[in-house]
Amino acid sequence: SQQGEEDPQALSIQEGENATMNCSYKTSINNLQWYRQNSGRGLVHLILIRSNEREKHSGRLRVTLDTSKKSSSLLITASRAADTASYFCATDTPQGGSEKLVFGKGTKLTVNP
Amino acid sequence: DAGVTQSPTHLIKTRGQQVTLRCSPKSGHDTVSWYQQALGQGPQFIFQYYEEEERQRGNFPDRFSGHQFPNYSSELNVNALLLGDSALYLCASSPWTSGYNEQFFGPGTRLTVL
């Protein structure tokens, strides 16, 4: 079963604009991660935020976490055509450990040149 | 340093057949996890192997089984294939240590069941 739900399911923006994707989850977590997937291939790890953190930055990525609302957001600033991909949030729980990730259904981002 | 590798890249089978997918973990990693990703969905955890034993299992029937070899590589076997088994199968590896371990994913094997 899916733990997280990303919103929106699809997002289309122009190059240079910012893209914001949201993720909601159901149970208590240790960590929340965001992954990128190009054209149905392997997953690339983007950023991890721990349950005791509220915000984290990595390059053009900014992630927030609100454990009281069981939600997270991923912001990609100054988007590029190369950012076109599907983005997934994944959580790991105290019971499952970091090897048993529970993914959402993903947001398909299209960045138009 | 090679990352996680999987073979084959694509596979076509018919209903009722059996399939074996292979995964070699990233150098230095001894834990392998398998995920199934149906079209338009997020990956779902199948099971995890460490020290040649299945350590955790997701909500998948017994038709899905696995194996880990002494060199840490792993196989995923699916028996009595159903149309619904058509998916991208992803392998991920990590070191077996306490605390958080980043999962490194392979490129996947695309299985089509006709």
CSV table of C-alpha atoms in Angstrom, one decimal:
chain,number,residue,atom,x,y,z
A,1,SER,CA,0.0,0.0,0.0
A,2,GLN,CA,1.1,3.6,-0.6
A,3,GLN,CA,2.1,5.6,2.4
A,4,GLY,CA,2.5,9.0,0.7
A,5,GLU,CA,0.3,10.9,-1.7
A,6,GLU,CA,1.9,13.5,-3.9
A,7,ASP,CA,0.1,16.6,-5.1
A,8,PRO,CA,-0.3,17.6,-7.8
A,9,GLN,CA,-0.2,14.4,-9.9
A,10,ALA,CA,1.2,16.4,-12.8
A,11,LEU,CA,2.7,19.9,-13.1
A,12,SER,CA,3.7,21.8,-16.2
A,13,ILE,CA,5.8,25.0,-15.9
A,14,GLN,CA,8.1,27.2,-18.0
A,15,GLU,CA,11.9,27.1,-17.6
A,16,GLY,CA,13.0,29.5,-14.9
A,17,GLU,CA,9.8,29.2,-12.9
A,18,ASN,CA,9.7,27.5,-9.5
A,19,ALA,CA,8.0,24.1,-9.0
A,20,THR,CA,6.4,23.1,-5.8
A,21,MET,CA,5.3,19.5,-5.0
A,22,ASN,CA,3.6,18.3,-1.9
A,23,CYS,CA,3.5,15.0,-0.1
A,24,SER,CA,1.3,13.7,2.6
A,25,TYR,CA,1.9,10.5,4.6
A,26,LYS,CA,0.0,8.4,7.2
A,27,THR,CA,2.2,7.0,9.9
A,28,SER,CA,5.0,8.3,12.1
A,29,ILE,CA,8.4,8.3,10.3
A,30,ASN,CA,12.1,8.4,10.9
A,31,ASN,CA,13.0,10.2,7.7
A,32,LEU,CA,11.4,11.5,4.6
A,33,GLN,CA,13.2,11.5,1.3
A,34,TRP,CA,12.6,12.8,-2.2
A,35,TYR,CA,13.6,10.9,-5.3
A,36,ARG,CA,13.6,11.7,-9.0
A,37,GLN,CA,12.9,9.2,-11.8
A,38,ASN,CA,13.5,9.9,-15.5
A,39,SER,CA,11.4,8.1,-18.0
A,40,GLY,CA,10.6,5.1,-15.9
A,41,ARG,CA,14.1,4.2,-15.1
A,42,GLY,CA,16.1,4.1,-11.8
A,43,LEU,CA,15.5,6.4,-8.9
A,44,VAL,CA,17.9,9.1,-8.0
A,45,HIS,CA,18.1,10.2,-4.4
A,46,LEU,CA,17.7,14.0,-4.1
A,47,ILE,CA,17.4,14.9,-0.4
A,48,LEU,CA,16.6,13.5,3.0
A,49,ILE,CA,15.0,15.3,5.9
A,50,ARG,CA,14.8,13.8,9.3
A,51,SER,CA,11.7,13.8,11.5
A,52,ASN,CA,13.2,16.3,13.9
A,53,GLU,CA,14.1,18.8,11.1
A,54,ARG,CA,11.7,21.3,9.6
A,55,GLU,CA,13.6,22.6,6.5
A,56,LYS,CA,16.5,21.6,4.4
A,57,HIS,CA,18.3,23.0,1.4
A,58,SER,CA,20.4,21.4,-1.3
A,59,GLY,CA,21.4,23.5,-4.3
A,60,ARG,CA,18.1,24.5,-6.0
A,61,LEU,CA,16.1,22.2,-3.8
A,62,ARG,CA,14.3,23.2,-0.6
A,63,VAL,CA,12.4,20.6,1.4
A,64,THR,CA,10.1,21.3,4.4
A,65,LEU,CA,8.6,18.8,6.8
A,66,ASP,CA,5.6,19.3,9.1
A,67,THR,CA,5.2,16.2,11.2
A,68,SER,CA,2.1,17.6,12.9
A,69,LYS,CA,0.3,17.6,9.5
A,70,LYS,CA,2.2,14.6,8.2
A,71,SER,CA,3.2,16.5,5.1
A,72,SER,CA,6.3,17.7,3.2
A,73,SER,CA,7.0,19.9,0.2
A,74,LEU,CA,9.7,20.0,-2.3
A,75,LEU,CA,10.5,23.3,-4.0
A,76,ILE,CA,12.7,23.4,-7.1
A,77,THR,CA,13.8,26.9,-7.9
A,78,ALA,CA,14.8,28.3,-11.3
A,79,SER,CA,13.7,25.1,-13.0
A,80,ARG,CA,15.4,23.8,-16.1
A,81,ALA,CA,14.2,21.5,-18.9
A,82,ALA,CA,16.5,18.9,-17.4
A,83,ASP,CA,14.4,18.8,-14.3
A,84,THR,CA,11.6,17.2,-16.3
A,85,ALA,CA,11.0,13.9,-14.4
A,86,SER,CA,8.7,12.2,-11.9
A,87,TYR,CA,9.3,13.1,-8.3
A,88,PHE,CA,8.5,10.7,-5.4
A,89,CYS,CA,8.5,11.2,-1.7
A,90,ALA,CA,9.4,8.1,0.4
A,91,THR,CA,9.2,7.5,4.1
A,92,ASP,CA,10.9,5.1,6.4
A,93,THR,CA,9.4,4.1,9.7
A,94,PRO,CA,10.8,3.0,13.1
A,95,GLN,CA,9.4,-0.4,12.5
A,96,GLY,CA,10.6,-0.9,8.9
A,97,GLY,CA,14.0,0.8,9.1
A,98,SER,CA,15.6,2.7,6.2
A,99,GLU,CA,15.7,-0.2,3.9
A,100,LYS,CA,11.9,-0.5,3.7
A,101,LEU,CA,10.8,2.7,2.0
A,102,VAL,CA,7.2,3.5,1.4
A,103,PHE,CA,6.7,5.6,-1.7
A,104,GLY,CA,3.9,7.9,-2.9
A,105,LYS,CA,2.5,7.8,-6.4
A,106,GLY,CA,4.6,10.7,-7.6
A,107,THR,CA,4.3,14.0,-9.3
A,108,LYS,CA,5.1,14.2,-13.0
A,109,LEU,CA,6.9,17.5,-13.6
A,110,THR,CA,7.3,18.9,-17.1
A,111,VAL,CA,9.6,22.0,-17.6
A,112,ASN,CA,9.0,23.6,-21.0
A,113,PRO,CA,12.0,25.4,-22.6
B,1,ASP,CA,33.1,2.3,-8.8
B,2,ALA,CA,30.1,0.6,-10.4
B,3,GLY,CA,26.7,1.4,-9.0
B,4,VAL,CA,23.8,-1.1,-8.7
B,5,THR,CA,23.4,-3.1,-11.8
B,6,GLN,CA,20.4,-5.2,-12.9
B,7,SER,CA,19.8,-7.7,-15.7
B,8,PRO,CA,18.1,-8.1,-18.0
B,9,THR,CA,17.0,-4.6,-19.0
B,10,HIS,CA,13.7,-5.8,-20.6
B,11,LEU,CA,11.9,-9.1,-20.5
B,12,ILE,CA,8.8,-10.5,-22.1
B,13,LYS,CA,7.0,-13.5,-20.7
B,14,THR,CA,3.6,-15.2,-21.0
B,15,ARG,CA,1.1,-15.9,-18.2
B,16,GLY,CA,2.0,-18.9,-16.1
B,17,GLN,CA,5.7,-18.8,-16.8
B,18,GLN,CA,8.5,-18.1,-14.3
B,19,VAL,CA,11.1,-15.4,-14.4
B,20,THR,CA,14.4,-14.6,-12.6
B,21,LEU,CA,15.7,-11.1,-12.3
B,22,ARG,CA,19.3,-10.3,-11.1
B,23,CYS,CA,20.9,-7.6,-9.2
B,24,SER,CA,24.5,-6.7,-8.2
B,25,PRO,CA,24.8,-4.3,-5.4
B,26,LYS,CA,27.0,-1.2,-5.2
B,27,SER,CA,30.6,-2.0,-4.1
B,28,GLY,CA,30.7,-2.2,-0.3
B,29,HIS,CA,27.0,-2.8,0.1
B,30,ASP,CA,25.7,-6.1,1.6
B,31,THR,CA,22.0,-5.5,1.8
B,32,VAL,CA,19.7,-5.7,-1.2
B,33,SER,CA,16.0,-4.7,-1.4
B,34,TRP,CA,13.6,-5.3,-4.3
B,35,TYR,CA,10.7,-3.0,-5.3
B,36,GLN,CA,7.9,-3.4,-7.9
B,37,GLN,CA,6.7,-0.3,-9.7
B,38,ALA,CA,3.6,-0.6,-11.7
B,39,LEU,CA,3.0,1.9,-14.5
B,40,GLY,CA,2.0,5.3,-13.1
B,41,GLN,CA,2.6,4.2,-9.5
B,42,GLY,CA,5.3,4.6,-6.9
B,43,PRO,CA,7.6,1.7,-6.1
B,44,GLN,CA,6.3,-0.9,-3.6
B,45,PHE,CA,8.7,-2.8,-1.3
B,46,ILE,CA,8.8,-6.6,-2.0
B,47,PHE,CA,11.5,-7.8,0.3
B,48,GLN,CA,15.0,-7.2,1.7
B,49,TYR,CA,18.0,-9.6,1.9
B,50,TYR,CA,21.0,-9.5,4.2
B,51,GLU,CA,23.4,-12.4,5.0
B,52,GLU,CA,21.6,-14.5,2.5
B,53,GLU,CA,18.4,-14.4,4.4
B,54,GLU,CA,15.1,-12.6,3.8
B,55,ARG,CA,14.9,-10.0,6.6
B,56,GLN,CA,11.7,-8.0,5.8
B,57,ARG,CA,8.9,-8.6,3.4
B,58,GLY,CA,6.2,-6.4,2.0
B,59,ASN,CA,2.6,-7.4,1.0
B,60,PHE,CA,3.5,-9.7,-1.8
B,61,PRO,CA,2.3,-13.4,-2.3
B,62,ASP,CA,4.6,-16.4,-2.0
B,63,ARG,CA,5.0,-16.5,-5.8
B,64,PHE,CA,7.6,-13.8,-5.2
B,65,SER,CA,10.8,-15.3,-3.8
B,66,GLY,CA,14.4,-14.3,-3.7
B,67,HIS,CA,17.9,-15.3,-3.0
B,68,GLN,CA,21.1,-13.6,-2.0
B,69,PHE,CA,24.5,-15.1,-2.8
B,70,PRO,CA,27.7,-15.0,-0.8
B,71,ASN,CA,29.0,-12.2,-3.0
B,72,TYR,CA,25.9,-10.1,-2.0
B,73,SER,CA,24.2,-10.3,-5.4
B,74,SER,CA,20.6,-11.2,-5.4
B,75,GLU,CA,17.9,-12.7,-7.5
B,76,LEU,CA,14.2,-12.1,-7.6
B,77,ASN,CA,12.0,-15.0,-8.8
B,78,VAL,CA,8.4,-14.8,-9.7
B,79,ASN,CA,6.4,-18.0,-10.4
B,80,ALA,CA,3.1,-18.5,-12.2
B,81,LEU,CA,3.2,-15.0,-13.8
B,82,LEU,CA,0.0,-13.0,-14.0
B,83,LEU,CA,-0.7,-10.0,-16.3
B,84,GLY,CA,-0.6,-7.8,-13.2
B,85,ASP,CA,3.0,-8.7,-12.6
B,86,SER,CA,3.9,-6.5,-15.5
B,87,ALA,CA,6.0,-3.7,-14.0
B,88,LEU,CA,9.4,-2.2,-13.5
B,89,TYR,CA,11.4,-4.1,-10.9
B,90,LEU,CA,13.9,-2.1,-9.0
B,91,CYS,CA,16.8,-3.3,-6.9
B,92,ALA,CA,18.3,-1.1,-4.2
B,93,SER,CA,21.4,-1.7,-2.1
B,94,SER,CA,22.8,-0.3,1.1
B,95,PRO,CA,25.3,-1.2,3.8
B,96,TRP,CA,24.0,-3.0,6.9
B,97,THR,CA,24.6,-0.5,9.6
B,98,SER,CA,22.5,1.0,12.4
B,99,GLY,CA,20.6,4.1,11.7
B,100,TYR,CA,19.8,5.6,8.3
B,101,ASN,CA,21.3,4.0,5.2
B,102,GLU,CA,20.8,5.6,1.9
B,103,GLN,CA,19.3,3.3,-0.7
B,104,PHE,CA,21.1,3.3,-4.1
B,105,PHE,CA,18.8,2.1,-6.9
B,106,GLY,CA,19.6,0.3,-10.1
B,107,PRO,CA,18.1,1.1,-13.5
B,108,GLY,CA,15.5,-1.6,-13.2
B,109,THR,CA,14.2,-4.5,-15.2
B,110,ARG,CA,11.0,-3.9,-17.3
B,111,LEU,CA,8.9,-7.1,-17.2
B,112,THR,CA,6.0,-7.4,-19.6
B,113,VAL,CA,3.6,-10.4,-19.1
B,114,LEU,CA,1.5,-11.2,-22.1
